[in-house]
XYZ file of C-alpha atoms in Angstrom:
691
model
C 68.780 72.808 134.285
C 65.437 71.840 135.608
C 64.892 70.497 139.150
C 64.274 67.150 138.049
C 67.541 66.960 136.158
C 69.342 68.315 139.085
C 67.796 65.428 141.198
C 68.851 62.773 138.732
C 72.356 64.174 138.628
C 72.450 64.011 142.476
C 71.373 60.464 142.558
C 73.983 59.538 139.808
C 76.962 61.429 141.648
C 75.907 59.437 144.798
C 77.563 56.289 143.104
C 81.320 56.470 142.831
C 81.911 53.811 140.104
C 80.350 55.927 137.331
C 77.057 56.239 135.259
C 76.390 52.401 134.836
C 76.182 50.515 137.906
C 75.768 46.575 137.905
C 74.663 45.273 141.216
C 74.792 41.836 142.269
C 71.193 41.736 143.552
C 68.399 44.214 142.957
C 67.109 46.489 145.609
C 63.932 45.659 147.512
C 60.767 47.535 146.758
C 61.039 49.036 150.337
C 64.439 50.570 149.547
C 63.284 51.798 146.243
C 60.277 53.698 147.711
C 62.352 54.993 150.479
C 64.776 56.577 148.002
C 61.791 57.820 145.949
C 60.553 59.659 149.052
C 63.886 61.033 149.769
C 64.376 62.292 146.175
C 60.894 63.923 146.330
C 61.671 65.776 149.629
C 65.009 66.739 148.204
C 63.304 68.168 145.028
C 60.862 70.104 147.194
C 63.721 71.581 149.181
C 65.490 72.630 145.867
C 62.220 74.086 144.480
C 61.820 75.921 147.638
C 65.584 77.223 147.419
C 65.147 78.255 143.813
C 61.961 80.183 144.611
C 63.716 81.852 147.670
C 66.717 82.854 145.544
C 64.556 84.328 142.807
C 62.639 86.320 145.433
C 66.007 87.564 146.806
C 67.232 88.438 143.631
C 63.986 90.152 142.510
C 63.917 92.344 145.788
C 67.486 93.081 145.507
C 67.184 94.233 141.712
C 64.237 96.372 142.969
C 66.453 98.027 145.791
C 69.213 98.478 143.244
C 66.934 100.154 140.754
C 65.436 102.449 143.470
C 69.027 103.395 144.389
C 69.886 104.175 140.984
C 66.689 106.194 140.593
C 67.617 108.073 143.877
C 71.142 108.825 142.686
C 69.654 110.075 139.115
C 66.803 112.078 140.642
C 69.134 113.943 143.147
C 71.987 114.292 140.702
C 70.891 117.822 139.317
C 69.978 119.193 142.745
C 73.279 117.939 144.153
C 75.138 119.442 141.159
C 73.075 122.721 141.583
C 74.179 122.979 145.288
C 77.582 122.551 144.362
C 77.543 125.081 141.687
C 75.754 127.389 143.924
C 78.313 126.914 146.578
C 81.092 127.395 144.124
C 79.559 130.776 143.207
C 79.163 131.562 146.722
C 82.713 130.442 147.523
C 84.104 132.897 144.823
C 81.901 135.791 146.147
C 83.155 135.087 149.813
C 86.849 134.945 148.605
C 86.173 138.261 146.771
C 84.666 139.677 149.884
C 87.516 138.665 152.241
C 90.074 139.790 149.682
C 88.678 143.291 149.518
C 88.420 143.576 153.383
C 92.051 142.379 153.541
C 93.142 144.984 151.022
C 91.377 147.773 152.858
C 92.952 146.638 156.099
C 96.325 146.708 154.409
C 95.552 150.176 153.158
C 94.596 151.472 156.441
C 97.270 150.034 158.508
C 99.715 149.608 155.760
C 103.158 151.049 155.059
C 101.864 153.949 152.764
C 99.591 155.139 155.316
C 102.025 155.073 158.001
C 104.729 156.849 155.967
C 102.121 159.636 155.012
C 101.142 160.063 158.945
C 104.798 160.132 159.649
C 105.542 162.665 156.976
C 102.667 164.889 158.285
C 103.935 164.577 161.806
C 107.551 165.359 160.720
C 106.393 168.397 158.743
C 104.539 169.630 161.796
C 107.437 169.111 164.040
C 109.718 171.003 161.705
C 107.244 173.845 161.343
C 106.884 173.926 165.152
C 110.766 173.788 165.608
C 111.100 176.649 163.033
C 108.738 178.920 164.755
C 110.382 178.311 168.223
C 113.873 179.206 166.848
C 112.583 182.192 164.879
C 110.752 183.417 167.980
C 113.698 182.814 170.088
C 115.982 184.825 167.965
C 113.423 187.571 167.480
C 113.222 187.919 171.418
C 117.069 187.961 171.708
C 117.268 190.709 168.709
C 114.447 192.579 170.509
C 116.620 192.593 173.595
C 119.536 193.945 171.617
C 117.419 196.642 170.458
C 116.131 197.622 173.553
C 119.712 197.818 174.815
C 120.508 199.962 171.981
C 117.481 202.125 172.887
C 118.904 202.518 176.433
C 122.267 203.542 174.985
C 120.489 206.080 172.914
C 118.919 207.526 175.826
C 122.269 207.777 177.523
C 123.833 209.477 174.597
C 120.795 211.947 174.353
C 121.807 212.894 177.918
C 125.072 214.367 176.572
C 123.188 216.872 174.306
C 122.772 219.512 177.259
C 126.529 219.170 178.148
C 127.549 219.831 174.575
C 125.042 222.735 174.454
C 126.758 224.131 177.520
C 130.310 223.683 175.823
C 129.095 225.420 172.702
C 127.581 228.149 174.867
C 130.734 228.595 176.875
C 132.833 228.698 173.875
C 130.803 231.459 172.276
C 130.926 233.443 175.553
C 134.737 232.975 175.782
C 134.919 234.117 172.089
C 133.061 237.360 172.694
C 135.136 238.008 175.915
C 138.182 237.484 174.173
C 137.445 239.867 171.424
C 136.286 242.538 174.098
C 139.404 242.116 175.860
C 141.475 242.163 172.804
C 139.906 245.541 171.666
C 140.537 246.995 175.168
C 144.238 246.130 174.922
C 144.508 247.638 171.435
C 147.930 246.721 170.248
C 148.699 244.238 172.960
C 145.650 242.246 172.171
C 146.043 241.898 168.633
C 147.085 238.224 169.016
C 143.873 237.495 170.932
C 141.841 238.376 167.889
C 142.903 235.230 166.222
C 142.080 233.294 169.390
C 138.732 234.769 169.634
C 138.025 233.853 166.013
C 139.233 230.332 166.617
C 137.149 229.923 169.732
C 134.076 231.174 167.807
C 134.700 228.936 164.833
C 135.111 225.965 167.280
C 131.708 226.615 168.898
C 130.079 226.896 165.548
C 131.570 223.595 164.336
C 130.536 221.927 167.630
C 127.157 223.282 167.395
C 126.592 222.205 163.882
C 128.183 218.812 164.230
C 126.218 217.962 167.414
C 122.996 219.469 166.076
C 123.257 216.935 163.076
C 124.214 214.282 165.450
C 121.424 214.731 167.853
C 118.940 215.413 165.187
C 120.003 212.025 163.477
C 119.902 210.450 166.899
C 116.329 211.621 167.845
C 115.229 210.372 164.405
C 116.680 206.992 164.997
C 115.700 206.854 168.480
C 112.168 207.549 167.491
C 112.246 204.937 164.626
C 113.732 202.486 167.234
C 111.097 203.112 169.716
C 108.351 202.617 167.041
C 109.969 199.665 165.719
C 110.210 197.944 169.130
C 106.624 198.783 169.919
C 105.458 197.596 166.436
C 107.557 194.342 166.911
C 106.375 193.780 170.468
C 102.776 194.252 169.220
C 103.231 191.822 166.280
C 105.173 189.408 168.423
C 102.272 189.196 171.052
C 99.804 188.773 168.245
C 101.818 186.196 166.338
C 102.727 184.420 169.464
C 99.043 184.067 170.301
C 98.071 183.257 166.818
C 101.141 180.729 166.413
C 100.190 179.112 169.664
C 96.532 178.793 168.572
C 97.513 177.508 165.244
C 99.794 174.914 166.828
C 97.259 173.854 169.362
C 94.551 173.541 166.498
C 97.052 171.649 164.427
C 97.906 169.272 167.216
C 94.283 168.725 167.910
C 93.530 168.023 164.452
C 96.650 165.668 164.248
C 95.418 164.033 167.451
C 91.919 163.540 165.830
C 93.619 162.320 162.847
C 95.612 159.757 164.577
C 92.535 158.818 166.689
C 90.418 158.319 163.708
C 93.041 156.221 162.144
C 93.417 154.143 165.250
C 89.663 153.586 165.249
C 89.719 152.768 161.710
C 92.471 150.294 162.254
C 90.388 148.669 164.974
C 87.387 148.527 162.869
C 89.410 147.142 159.986
C 90.876 144.351 162.284
C 87.284 143.591 163.175
C 86.375 143.359 159.542
C 89.406 141.260 158.717
C 88.315 138.818 161.709
C 84.788 138.449 160.385
C 86.219 137.858 157.026
C 88.518 135.076 158.349
C 85.478 133.524 160.276
C 83.406 133.727 156.922
C 86.317 132.077 155.042
C 86.404 129.488 157.785
C 82.810 128.637 157.606
C 83.039 128.671 153.656
C 85.845 126.090 154.165
C 83.637 123.875 156.426
C 80.953 124.157 153.686
C 83.315 122.889 151.074
C 84.414 119.981 153.184
C 80.870 119.101 153.774
C 80.088 119.224 150.285
C 83.016 116.968 149.361
C 81.772 114.603 152.069
C 78.328 114.658 150.199
C 80.105 113.392 147.144
C 81.809 110.725 149.208
C 78.490 109.718 150.584
C 77.072 109.393 147.230
C 79.973 107.211 146.151
C 79.041 104.968 149.064
C 75.524 104.648 147.540
C 77.118 103.779 144.218
C 79.267 101.085 145.840
C 76.175 99.716 147.417
C 74.651 99.505 144.009
C 77.702 97.750 142.761
C 77.667 95.309 145.611
C 74.051 94.437 145.126
C 74.594 93.880 141.359
C 77.344 91.597 142.190
C 75.159 89.737 144.774
C 72.648 89.184 142.270
C 74.902 87.994 139.635
C 76.427 85.618 142.163
C 73.026 84.163 143.121
C 71.797 83.694 139.481
C 75.184 82.257 138.490
C 74.861 79.618 141.428
C 71.360 78.685 140.346
C 72.298 78.294 136.571
C 75.542 76.472 137.181
C 74.780 72.887 135.944
C 77.602 71.366 138.138
C 75.925 72.703 141.115
C 74.012 69.919 142.818
C 72.453 72.046 145.454
C 74.033 70.411 148.356
C 73.274 71.979 151.671
C 76.782 73.493 151.853
C 76.058 75.342 148.512
C 72.783 76.597 149.553
C 74.296 77.743 153.027
C 76.954 79.453 151.058
C 74.535 81.498 149.015
C 72.492 82.430 152.130
C 75.573 83.462 154.080
C 76.634 85.667 150.942
C 73.166 87.242 150.747
C 72.876 87.879 154.473
C 76.385 89.142 154.865
C 76.295 91.484 151.794
C 72.595 92.834 152.645
C 73.454 93.474 156.226
C 76.564 95.312 155.255
C 74.866 97.344 152.457
C 72.118 98.139 154.802
C 74.627 99.472 157.242
C 76.483 101.374 154.460
C 73.119 103.004 153.394
C 72.152 104.045 156.937
C 75.321 105.577 157.512
C 75.339 107.318 154.171
C 71.766 108.518 154.664
C 72.573 110.030 158.229
C 75.920 111.520 156.949
C 74.531 113.053 153.850
C 71.618 114.772 155.894
C 73.944 115.799 158.531
C 76.448 117.407 155.960
C 73.681 119.256 154.153
C 72.404 120.483 157.553
C 76.052 121.426 158.540
C 76.142 123.339 155.046
C 72.839 125.023 155.775
C 74.090 125.994 159.332
C 77.269 127.336 158.055
C 75.483 129.280 155.475
C 73.309 130.826 158.005
C 76.487 131.358 160.035
C 77.966 133.240 157.018
C 74.804 135.401 156.714
C 75.019 136.294 160.358
C 78.775 137.031 160.130
C 78.189 139.049 156.806
C 75.608 141.171 158.625
C 78.251 141.857 161.407
C 80.719 142.585 158.576
C 78.318 144.955 156.998
C 77.968 146.620 160.323
C 81.522 147.021 160.853
C 81.968 148.195 157.098
C 79.458 150.835 157.697
C 81.287 151.988 160.799
C 84.561 151.949 158.991
C 83.015 153.799 156.165
C 81.679 156.507 158.408
C 85.018 156.734 160.062
C 86.616 157.118 156.666
C 83.947 159.684 155.454
C 84.841 161.771 158.693
C 88.210 162.395 157.085
C 86.601 164.153 154.233
C 87.582 167.286 152.344
C 86.680 169.719 154.849
C 88.565 167.933 157.696
C 91.836 168.027 155.506
C 91.055 171.526 154.427
C 90.896 172.550 158.144
C 94.197 170.754 158.752
C 95.655 172.460 155.762
C 94.238 175.831 156.838
C 95.801 175.435 160.225
C 99.264 174.529 158.904
C 98.935 177.191 156.235
C 98.491 179.627 159.173
C 101.469 178.212 160.783
C 103.470 178.811 157.608
C 102.003 182.354 157.303
C 102.983 183.223 160.949
C 106.402 181.689 160.422
C 107.044 183.746 157.233
C 105.688 186.890 158.931
C 107.929 186.457 161.797
C 110.926 185.744 159.427
C 109.999 188.926 157.518
C 109.611 190.999 160.694
C 113.084 189.519 161.778
C 114.652 190.426 158.344
C 113.261 193.922 158.841
C 114.535 194.092 162.311
C 118.065 193.050 161.059
C 118.040 195.473 158.196
C 117.182 198.113 160.605
C 119.730 197.231 163.005
C 122.239 197.201 160.128
C 121.276 200.844 159.334
C 121.545 201.704 162.937
C 124.906 200.282 163.141
C 125.991 202.138 160.131
C 124.795 205.370 161.486
C 126.682 204.572 164.671
C 129.782 204.213 162.800
C 129.277 207.541 161.248
C 128.539 208.858 164.715
C 131.791 207.454 165.718
C 133.702 209.219 162.989
C 132.088 212.461 164.070
C 133.046 211.917 167.556
C 136.629 211.683 166.387
C 136.240 215.027 164.803
C 135.017 216.361 168.059
C 138.138 214.883 169.817
C 140.184 216.702 167.512
C 138.379 219.841 168.241
C 138.740 219.346 171.915
C 142.425 218.923 171.370
C 142.560 222.157 169.388
C 140.763 223.919 172.122
C 143.228 222.851 174.558
C 146.018 224.150 172.245
C 144.115 227.393 171.743
C 143.913 227.765 175.682
C 147.357 226.994 175.995
C 148.428 229.645 173.442
C 146.198 232.094 175.118
C 147.739 231.588 178.475
C 151.104 232.148 176.879
C 150.037 235.382 175.288
C 148.449 236.569 178.279
C 151.598 236.040 180.299
C 153.587 238.103 177.696
C 151.196 240.844 178.055
C 151.822 240.893 181.850
C 149.443 242.452 184.321
C 147.218 243.844 181.687
C 146.534 240.511 180.393
C 145.316 238.966 183.650
C 141.560 238.803 182.371
C 142.688 236.975 179.149
C 144.910 234.554 181.275
C 141.483 233.800 183.195
C 139.565 233.261 179.940
C 142.197 230.980 178.709
C 142.102 229.071 181.850
C 138.286 228.504 181.361
C 138.827 227.745 177.769
C 141.308 224.925 178.768
C 138.931 223.702 181.540
C 136.075 223.682 178.868
C 138.366 221.732 176.672
C 139.077 219.149 179.177
C 135.302 218.895 180.014
C 134.639 218.444 176.200
C 137.120 215.881 175.953
C 135.761 214.025 178.774
C 132.244 214.061 177.344
C 133.347 213.140 174.087
C 135.249 210.097 175.492
C 132.191 208.965 177.372
C 129.942 209.442 174.411
C 132.425 207.501 172.032
C 132.609 204.726 174.441
C 128.784 204.514 174.513
C 128.675 204.676 170.664
C 131.325 201.980 170.274
C 129.290 199.644 172.585
C 126.416 200.083 170.491
C 128.556 199.436 167.416
C 129.816 196.072 169.177
C 126.144 195.223 169.791
C 125.209 195.836 166.161
C 128.092 193.601 165.033
C 126.996 190.670 167.418
C 123.486 191.156 166.003
C 124.976 190.623 162.455
C 126.592 187.445 163.660
C 123.498 186.423 165.380
C 121.588 186.827 162.121
C 123.973 184.630 160.244
C 124.003 181.925 162.864
C 120.164 181.888 163.099
C 119.850 181.632 159.385
C 122.044 178.561 159.349
C 119.994 177.190 162.466
C 116.664 177.739 161.056
C 117.539 176.819 157.566
C 113.839 176.981 156.648
C 112.053 177.277 153.294
C 108.390 177.911 154.375
C 107.123 177.553 150.750
C 108.989 174.095 150.181
C 107.770 172.915 153.770
C 104.164 173.860 152.656
C 104.459 172.041 149.394
C 106.014 168.928 150.899
C 102.990 168.993 153.665
C 100.585 169.484 150.783
C 101.965 166.448 148.986
C 101.716 164.348 152.026
C 98.232 165.405 152.730
C 97.259 164.800 149.090
C 98.716 161.390 149.313
C 96.755 160.605 152.452
C 93.625 161.907 150.776
C 94.288 159.577 147.831
C 94.578 156.647 150.095
C 91.431 157.477 151.997
C 89.574 157.911 148.699
C 90.691 154.475 147.656
C 89.752 152.966 151.014
C 86.179 154.587 150.560
C 85.868 152.868 147.118
C 87.001 149.530 148.465
C 84.586 149.682 151.373
C 81.730 150.559 149.115
C 82.692 147.694 146.931
C 82.848 145.244 149.943
C 79.639 146.520 151.288
C 77.934 145.856 147.922
C 79.507 142.413 147.647
C 78.283 141.617 151.505
C 74.797 142.649 150.338
C 74.851 140.356 147.413
C 76.243 137.589 149.335
C 73.368 138.010 151.873
C 70.785 138.033 149.124
C 72.452 134.997 147.542
C 72.485 133.228 150.916
C 68.737 133.761 151.662
C 67.882 132.461 148.168
C 70.118 129.369 148.405
C 69.203 128.449 151.892
C 65.481 128.214 150.940
C 66.171 126.402 147.697
C 68.125 123.434 149.197
C 65.917 120.243 149.652
C 67.944 117.519 148.241
C 68.751 116.179 151.808
C 65.137 115.751 152.568
C 64.586 113.890 149.097
C 67.656 111.742 149.752
C 66.737 111.019 153.405
C 63.219 109.877 152.566
C 64.187 107.961 149.545
C 67.333 106.235 150.938
C 65.327 105.728 154.264
C 62.551 103.761 152.356
C 65.041 101.670 150.441
C 67.036 100.897 153.620
C 63.756 99.888 155.326
C 62.916 97.444 152.422
C 66.579 95.997 152.490
C 66.063 95.673 156.379
C 63.003 93.502 155.643
C 65.014 91.276 153.397
C 67.517 90.716 156.032
C 64.848 89.855 158.524
C 63.240 87.524 156.066
C 66.663 85.646 155.503
C 67.225 85.615 159.277
C 63.712 84.219 159.886
C 63.920 81.446 157.211
C 67.494 80.363 157.659
C 67.782 80.399 161.494
C 70.637 77.990 161.568
C 73.047 80.001 159.569
C 76.484 79.910 161.350
C 77.244 83.575 162.435
C 80.883 82.909 162.525
C 80.872 82.221 158.656
C 78.837 85.417 158.213
C 81.411 87.355 160.269
C 84.202 85.605 158.284
C 82.645 86.638 154.814
C 82.207 90.386 156.287
C 86.009 90.321 156.914
C 86.612 89.192 153.341
C 84.249 91.842 151.956
C 86.063 94.482 154.009
C 88.991 94.157 151.713
C 86.913 95.533 148.739
C 86.687 98.956 150.294
C 89.162 101.813 150.707
C 87.153 104.622 152.177
C 87.511 104.955 156.048
C 84.012 105.601 156.551
C 83.011 102.364 154.864
C 85.568 100.461 156.761
C 84.346 101.929 160.121
C 80.825 100.353 159.323
C 82.435 97.015 158.736
C 84.260 97.253 162.087
C 80.934 98.245 163.828
C 79.183 95.191 162.257
C 82.017 92.862 163.206
C 82.060 94.045 166.730
C 78.311 93.531 167.143
C 78.301 90.060 165.415
C 81.263 88.942 167.700
C 78.962 89.495 170.715
C 75.972 88.091 169.156
C 77.852 84.810 168.244
C 79.113 84.470 171.829
C 75.653 84.606 173.231
C 74.280 82.243 170.656
C 77.036 79.626 171.459
C 76.045 79.935 174.997
C 72.400 78.925 174.281
C 72.944 76.864 171.269
C 70.232 73.900 170.995
C 71.504 70.438 170.673
C 71.708 68.759 167.341
C 68.647 66.814 167.631
C 66.583 69.845 168.345
C 68.112 71.998 165.320
C 65.641 73.072 162.822
C 65.561 72.468 159.244
C 68.062 74.625 157.117
C 65.099 75.738 154.856
C 61.925 76.275 156.672
C 58.529 76.657 154.825
C 59.286 79.752 152.685
C 56.700 82.324 152.318
C 56.336 84.852 149.622
C 56.716 88.497 150.838
C 56.427 91.879 149.406
C 59.462 94.165 150.261
C 57.947 97.157 148.991
C 54.784 97.316 150.856
C 53.880 100.017 153.235
C 56.341 99.512 156.182
C 56.836 101.775 159.188
C 57.732 105.402 158.537
C 61.439 106.320 157.699
C 63.468 106.831 160.789
C 61.129 104.676 162.998
C 63.260 103.843 165.995
C 62.392 100.082 165.812
C 64.296 100.025 162.393
C 67.328 101.692 163.328
C 70.603 99.608 164.204
C 72.028 100.428 167.667
C 75.427 99.217 166.422
C 75.923 102.276 164.497
C 75.123 104.827 167.248
C 78.693 105.045 168.202
C 79.642 106.351 164.704
C 77.029 109.352 164.902
C 79.640 111.571 166.593
C 81.715 111.243 163.524
C 79.492 112.457 161.106
C 80.589 114.597 158.130
C 81.447 118.215 159.016
C 82.661 117.597 162.554
C 86.256 118.454 163.143
C 87.300 115.711 165.705
C 88.706 113.578 162.886
C 89.766 113.919 159.362
C 86.871 113.730 157.052
C 86.853 110.790 154.476
C 86.302 112.584 151.321
C 86.072 109.560 149.034
C 87.352 109.199 145.457
C 86.762 112.711 144.231
C 88.252 115.205 146.606
C 89.060 118.283 144.583
C 85.500 119.434 143.729
C 86.701 123.050 143.453
């Protein structure tokens, strides 16, 4: 519809009775001239409005195209950042998982069980050594007592020699006296023979006995001396082995504690790295939300252009002042709102990328610390190398060898004591024979006295000999009784030693070879764990090095935020120029209606960050409306709705992006709520699950 047609339509619709109007009298020329002047002025205003609207649409379309180009031009860079960060996140996840696995191995149940097993084995070996040494000392004490007894028994050798010598003398004296008496002394020949035989038997028996006793006593002395020497050496060696083993066990526990401390530090660094990575992901998701805001701005500008063009092309629209004002209000409200959204999106996008870069740098720093701790942990793990374990095994093997040697010595000792006990038993039987001989001597002496009494005075000498034989018999019986008592006490000691052996075997109940096998199994298991830990630490160190290299590469390649900042800043600046132009050429726009329209537009958005921008604009506009009402001009002084419209070029060289005079103060309150901060929940837009 042409401007002229619109004017005619306006004139026609000013008459309520229809298209054909019959007046009773024609209008005067003055009135017709006046109407013509009014219609011409209105046509000029309509032409001016159309020109202004076309200019708005043209500039808005340019802004829309520029925004679309910005989105398209930064799309690949944005996706590359996301793809790179996704790869980084996977590597970081692998790194943290590897460090956690190493920590679990170092401080986990398996390691604890192995260390407990080693400790228990050491305790059992030490206990067995203590028990064996205790019994050896007790058995040695018994042997020493037997040795003392043997010395006491040996003292009887002289007494029995005297008995034998006396009997020999008495036998000769009896023969002599019997020969002197001739017929009267015939009975004494038998007595002399019996006394002589008895002296021979006693001599043979006690010679054999004391020969065996001397041999046994010498063997006992040598055995005691040898065992004492071995005991001292073994005691010293055992104590040395125990001390070395305990020192190594303490070292092992200390190294394990150090490893656990380092592993916990590695775990903490890994957790911090994961935390920074999560912050990066949140900022990346916020970037996507920011790009959605730009897309929403494009959609809003497209709708605004369509609304303006539809109003211009609507034939039923008579371009009354109210309609023109509605278009201006709509254009101003939408433009201000989208300008604010762009500024917020620009700042948030830049800050989110800067947060990403800052967190990437933080990850790099923490990975360096992680590398340091991993190297320390690796050194601690390498300290538990084969030589260390071989040393532990060597010390423990020495303990086992000492334990077995002590056990063998004790077995030999026990076997020897059994032999001594058997010999002592044999001696006891011999002593019984000696007792019988002593009784026989007494009988012989009694018979000799009787026979001497029969002979009378001539047998006085034989009576004296018989009396001495009887005294010798009593002395022999006394010596044999004492000797038998000593030997029986030795037999009792040997019996108690046998019982002690059985009791000690039950108490020790040790199997050195099995103990060694169990200990070697525990050490082998622990060495396997240490080997696995070393492999995992090497893998973790390699992964951390790769992450550091990847971070340096990616930090240096990210420039999308600078491109986005510059492009959106320039577009925002041009949109701000359009807003200023609308405000300059339509100064009488009622801000209440602009504010009302903003409230209506707020319903179209669901993202909290966009709604916060609406709220900020409404707050500022409310204050401006109150100020303007207080200083509003009178109706007579109100300016024309459309002033003289001048063409302007939105895309000329304006002030630099970020110029303070172009920033809007009303959004400063939102700066503290930019993407990446943790004070409030981030608004992640439509596509939250990027990963």
